Tab-separated table of C-alpha atoms in Angstrom:
chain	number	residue	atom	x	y	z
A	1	UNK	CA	-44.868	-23.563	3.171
A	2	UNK	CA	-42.474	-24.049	0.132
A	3	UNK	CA	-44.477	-21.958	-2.135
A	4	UNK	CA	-44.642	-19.042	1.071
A	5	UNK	CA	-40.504	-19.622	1.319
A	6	UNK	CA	-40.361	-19.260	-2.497
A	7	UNK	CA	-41.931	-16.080	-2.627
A	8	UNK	CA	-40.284	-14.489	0.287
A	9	UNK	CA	-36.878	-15.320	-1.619
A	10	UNK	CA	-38.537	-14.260	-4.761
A	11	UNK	CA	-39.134	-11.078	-3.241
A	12	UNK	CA	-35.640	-10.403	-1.670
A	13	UNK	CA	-33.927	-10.625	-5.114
A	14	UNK	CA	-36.679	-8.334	-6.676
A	15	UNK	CA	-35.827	-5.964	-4.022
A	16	UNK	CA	-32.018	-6.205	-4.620
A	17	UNK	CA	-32.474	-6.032	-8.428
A	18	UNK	CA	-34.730	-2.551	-8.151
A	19	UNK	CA	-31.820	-1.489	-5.681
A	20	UNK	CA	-29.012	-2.292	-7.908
A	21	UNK	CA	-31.199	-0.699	-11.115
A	22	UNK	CA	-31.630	2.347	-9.439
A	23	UNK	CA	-28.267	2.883	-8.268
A	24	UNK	CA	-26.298	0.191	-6.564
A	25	UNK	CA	-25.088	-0.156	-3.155
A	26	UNK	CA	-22.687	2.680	-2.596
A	27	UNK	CA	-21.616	2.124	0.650
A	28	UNK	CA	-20.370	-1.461	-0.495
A	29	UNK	CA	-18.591	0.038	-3.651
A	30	UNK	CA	-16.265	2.607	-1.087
A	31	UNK	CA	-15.837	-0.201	1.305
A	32	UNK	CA	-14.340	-2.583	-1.921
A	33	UNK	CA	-12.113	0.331	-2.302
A	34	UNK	CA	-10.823	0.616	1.268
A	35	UNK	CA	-11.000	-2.745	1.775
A	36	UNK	CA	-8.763	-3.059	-1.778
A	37	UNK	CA	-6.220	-0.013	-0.236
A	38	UNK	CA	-5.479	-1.654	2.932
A	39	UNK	CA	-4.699	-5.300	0.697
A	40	UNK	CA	-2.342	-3.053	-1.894
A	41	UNK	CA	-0.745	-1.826	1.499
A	42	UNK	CA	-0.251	-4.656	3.413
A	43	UNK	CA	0.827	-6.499	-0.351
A	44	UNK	CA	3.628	-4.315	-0.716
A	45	UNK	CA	5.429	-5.983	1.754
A	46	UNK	CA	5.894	-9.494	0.610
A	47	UNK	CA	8.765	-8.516	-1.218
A	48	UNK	CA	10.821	-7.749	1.294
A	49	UNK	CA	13.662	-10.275	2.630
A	50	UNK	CA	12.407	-10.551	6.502
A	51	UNK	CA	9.544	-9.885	8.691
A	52	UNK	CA	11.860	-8.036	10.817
A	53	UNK	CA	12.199	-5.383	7.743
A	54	UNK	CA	8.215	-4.807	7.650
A	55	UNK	CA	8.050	-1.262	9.300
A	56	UNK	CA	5.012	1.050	8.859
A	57	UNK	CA	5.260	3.264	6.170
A	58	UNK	CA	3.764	6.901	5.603
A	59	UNK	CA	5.198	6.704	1.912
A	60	UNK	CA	3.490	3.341	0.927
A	61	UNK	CA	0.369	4.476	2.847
A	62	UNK	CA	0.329	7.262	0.215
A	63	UNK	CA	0.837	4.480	-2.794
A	64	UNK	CA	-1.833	3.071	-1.124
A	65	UNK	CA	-3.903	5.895	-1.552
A	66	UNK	CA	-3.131	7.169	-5.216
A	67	UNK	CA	-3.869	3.719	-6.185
A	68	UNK	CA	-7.199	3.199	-4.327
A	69	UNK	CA	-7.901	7.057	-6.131
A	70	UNK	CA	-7.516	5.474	-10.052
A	71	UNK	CA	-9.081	2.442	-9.034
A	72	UNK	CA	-11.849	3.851	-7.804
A	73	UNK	CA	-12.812	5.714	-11.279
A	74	UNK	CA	-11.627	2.612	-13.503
A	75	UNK	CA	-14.031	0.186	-11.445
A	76	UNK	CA	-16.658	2.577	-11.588
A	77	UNK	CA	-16.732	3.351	-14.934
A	78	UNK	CA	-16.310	-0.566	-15.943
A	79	UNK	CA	-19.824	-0.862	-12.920
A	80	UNK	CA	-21.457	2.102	-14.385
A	81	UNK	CA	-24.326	0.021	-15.106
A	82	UNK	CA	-24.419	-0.935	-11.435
A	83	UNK	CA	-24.113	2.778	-9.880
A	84	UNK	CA	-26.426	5.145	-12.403
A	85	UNK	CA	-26.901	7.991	-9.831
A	86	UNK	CA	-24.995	10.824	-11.522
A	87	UNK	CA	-24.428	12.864	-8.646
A	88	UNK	CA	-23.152	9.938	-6.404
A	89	UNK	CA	-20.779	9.108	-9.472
A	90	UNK	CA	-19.329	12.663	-9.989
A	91	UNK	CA	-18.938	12.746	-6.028
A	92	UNK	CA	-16.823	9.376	-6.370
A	93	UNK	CA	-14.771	10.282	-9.358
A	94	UNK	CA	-13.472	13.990	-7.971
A	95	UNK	CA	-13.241	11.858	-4.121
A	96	UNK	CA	-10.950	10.003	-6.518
A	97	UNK	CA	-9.292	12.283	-8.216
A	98	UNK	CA	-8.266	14.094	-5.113
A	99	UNK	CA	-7.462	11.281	-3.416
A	100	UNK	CA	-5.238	10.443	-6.008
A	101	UNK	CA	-3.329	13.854	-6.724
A	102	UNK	CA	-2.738	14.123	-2.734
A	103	UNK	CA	-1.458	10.320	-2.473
A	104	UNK	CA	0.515	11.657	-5.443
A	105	UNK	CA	1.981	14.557	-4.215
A	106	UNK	CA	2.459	13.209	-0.549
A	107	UNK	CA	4.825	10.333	-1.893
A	108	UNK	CA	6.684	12.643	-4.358
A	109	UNK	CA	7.172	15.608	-1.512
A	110	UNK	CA	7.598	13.416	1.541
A	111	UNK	CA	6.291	16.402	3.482
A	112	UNK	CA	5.139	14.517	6.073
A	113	UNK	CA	7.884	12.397	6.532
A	114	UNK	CA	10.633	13.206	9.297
A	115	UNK	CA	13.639	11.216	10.313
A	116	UNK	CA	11.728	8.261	11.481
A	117	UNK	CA	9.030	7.357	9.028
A	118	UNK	CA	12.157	8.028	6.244
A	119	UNK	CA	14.171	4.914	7.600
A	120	UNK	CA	10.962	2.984	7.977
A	121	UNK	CA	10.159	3.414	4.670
A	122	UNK	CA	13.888	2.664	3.511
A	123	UNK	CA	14.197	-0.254	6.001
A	124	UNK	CA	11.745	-2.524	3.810
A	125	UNK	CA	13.175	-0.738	0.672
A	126	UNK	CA	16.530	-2.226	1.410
A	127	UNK	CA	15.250	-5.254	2.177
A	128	UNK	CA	13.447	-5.445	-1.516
A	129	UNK	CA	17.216	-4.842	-2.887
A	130	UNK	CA	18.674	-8.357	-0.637
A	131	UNK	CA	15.418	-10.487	-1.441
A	132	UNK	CA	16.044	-9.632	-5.358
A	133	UNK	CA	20.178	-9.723	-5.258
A	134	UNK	CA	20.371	-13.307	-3.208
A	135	UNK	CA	17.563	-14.868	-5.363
A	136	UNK	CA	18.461	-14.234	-8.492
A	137	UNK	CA	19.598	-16.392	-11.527
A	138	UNK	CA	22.938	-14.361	-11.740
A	139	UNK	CA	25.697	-16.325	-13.693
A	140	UNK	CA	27.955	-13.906	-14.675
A	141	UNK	CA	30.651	-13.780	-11.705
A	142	UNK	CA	30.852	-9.420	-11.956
A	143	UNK	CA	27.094	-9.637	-11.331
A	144	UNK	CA	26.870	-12.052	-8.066
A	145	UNK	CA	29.851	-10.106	-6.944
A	146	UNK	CA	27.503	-6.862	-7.567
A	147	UNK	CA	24.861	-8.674	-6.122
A	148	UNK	CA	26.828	-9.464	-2.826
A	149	UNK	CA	28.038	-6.185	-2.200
A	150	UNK	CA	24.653	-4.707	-2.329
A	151	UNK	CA	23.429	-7.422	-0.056
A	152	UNK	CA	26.313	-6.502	2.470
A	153	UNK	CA	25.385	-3.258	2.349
A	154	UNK	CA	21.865	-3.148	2.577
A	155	UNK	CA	22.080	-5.699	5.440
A	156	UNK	CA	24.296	-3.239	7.101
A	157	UNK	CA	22.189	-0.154	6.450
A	158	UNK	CA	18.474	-1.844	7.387
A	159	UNK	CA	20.963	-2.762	10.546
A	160	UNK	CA	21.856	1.072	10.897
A	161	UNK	CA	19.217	2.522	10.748
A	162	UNK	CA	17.464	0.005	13.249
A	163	UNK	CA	19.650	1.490	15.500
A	164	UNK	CA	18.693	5.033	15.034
A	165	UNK	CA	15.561	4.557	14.912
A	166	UNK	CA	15.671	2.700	18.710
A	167	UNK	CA	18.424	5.941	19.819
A	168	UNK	CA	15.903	8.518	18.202
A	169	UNK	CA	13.057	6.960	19.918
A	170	UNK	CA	14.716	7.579	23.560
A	171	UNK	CA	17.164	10.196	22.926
A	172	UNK	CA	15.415	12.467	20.264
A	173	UNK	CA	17.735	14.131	17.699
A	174	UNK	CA	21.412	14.296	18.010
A	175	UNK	CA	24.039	17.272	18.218
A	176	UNK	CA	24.687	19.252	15.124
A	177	UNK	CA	27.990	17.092	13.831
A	178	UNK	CA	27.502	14.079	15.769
A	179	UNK	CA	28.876	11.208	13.334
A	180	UNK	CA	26.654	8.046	12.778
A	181	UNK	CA	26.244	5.399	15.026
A	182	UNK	CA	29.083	2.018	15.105
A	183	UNK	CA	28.019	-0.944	15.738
């Protein structure tokens, strides 16, 4: 019975290691990718200040994707002894490629970002700005006075644009020359 179980595993890793010789698995290398693009995204928030500045984000969705796009050909070629079917390969590296020039251009244009998904982006942006000006080392008193300003501000921009966000939600767009919102 040990001898029988023996073999059986003896036979499963010959199987993966003609699998992995003649090509790899694939499907598991794009799912390490996604799997590695959704961590980058959901990463770039722990720098903010507060949870209550983690919106979704078009524009770090695109980061997201650029990145995923170069890591995608750097793993591969460091795993090309893993994945040795040329086609697959070339498939991956111009998926990559385009993935990376559209992630690219998308976060440099904003084209698909309205009024919205702009302050959502800012909103956690701003928050980077009060997590790194309150926690500093500053000692020079010009540069904690700096420091607090921008933290006053940035506090009362996230808080601004929280607001317009919740009126553009249930009122859509405001009138041509309407001034911005007091608190």
């Amino acid at each position: 019975m040990a001898h029988q179980r023996d073999t059986t595993m003896e036979s499963k890793h010959t199987h993966h290691d003609r699998r992995v010789a003649k090509g790899g698995s694939y499907g598991r290398f794009l799912t390490m990718i996604a799997s590695s693009m959704a961590a980058m995204y959901g990463l770039m928030y722990l720098n903010t200040y507060a949870l209550d500045h983690v919106f979704f984000s078009q524009t770090r969705i695109w980061m997201a994707l650029y990145m995923g796009g170069m890591m995608a050909v750097i793993m591969l070629v460091f795993m090309l002894g893993m994945y040795s079917n040329r086609k697959a390969n070339i498939a991956i590296c111009a998926g990559a490629v385009i993935a990376f020039a559209a992630g690219l251009y998308l976060v440099r244009s904003q084209d698909t970002v309205n009024d919205i998904a702009w302050m959502k982006a800012m909103i956690p942006h701003h928050s980077i700005a009060i997590l790194t000006s309150e926690r500093a080392n500053i000692s020079d008193p010009r540069v904690r006075e700096l420091a607090d300003a921008i933290i006053e501000a940035q506090r009362g921009e996230i808080e601004e644009m929280k607001r317009y966000i919740a009126d553009i939600e249930v009122n859509g767009d405001a009138a041509p020359g309407t001034s911005r919102i007091e608190p």
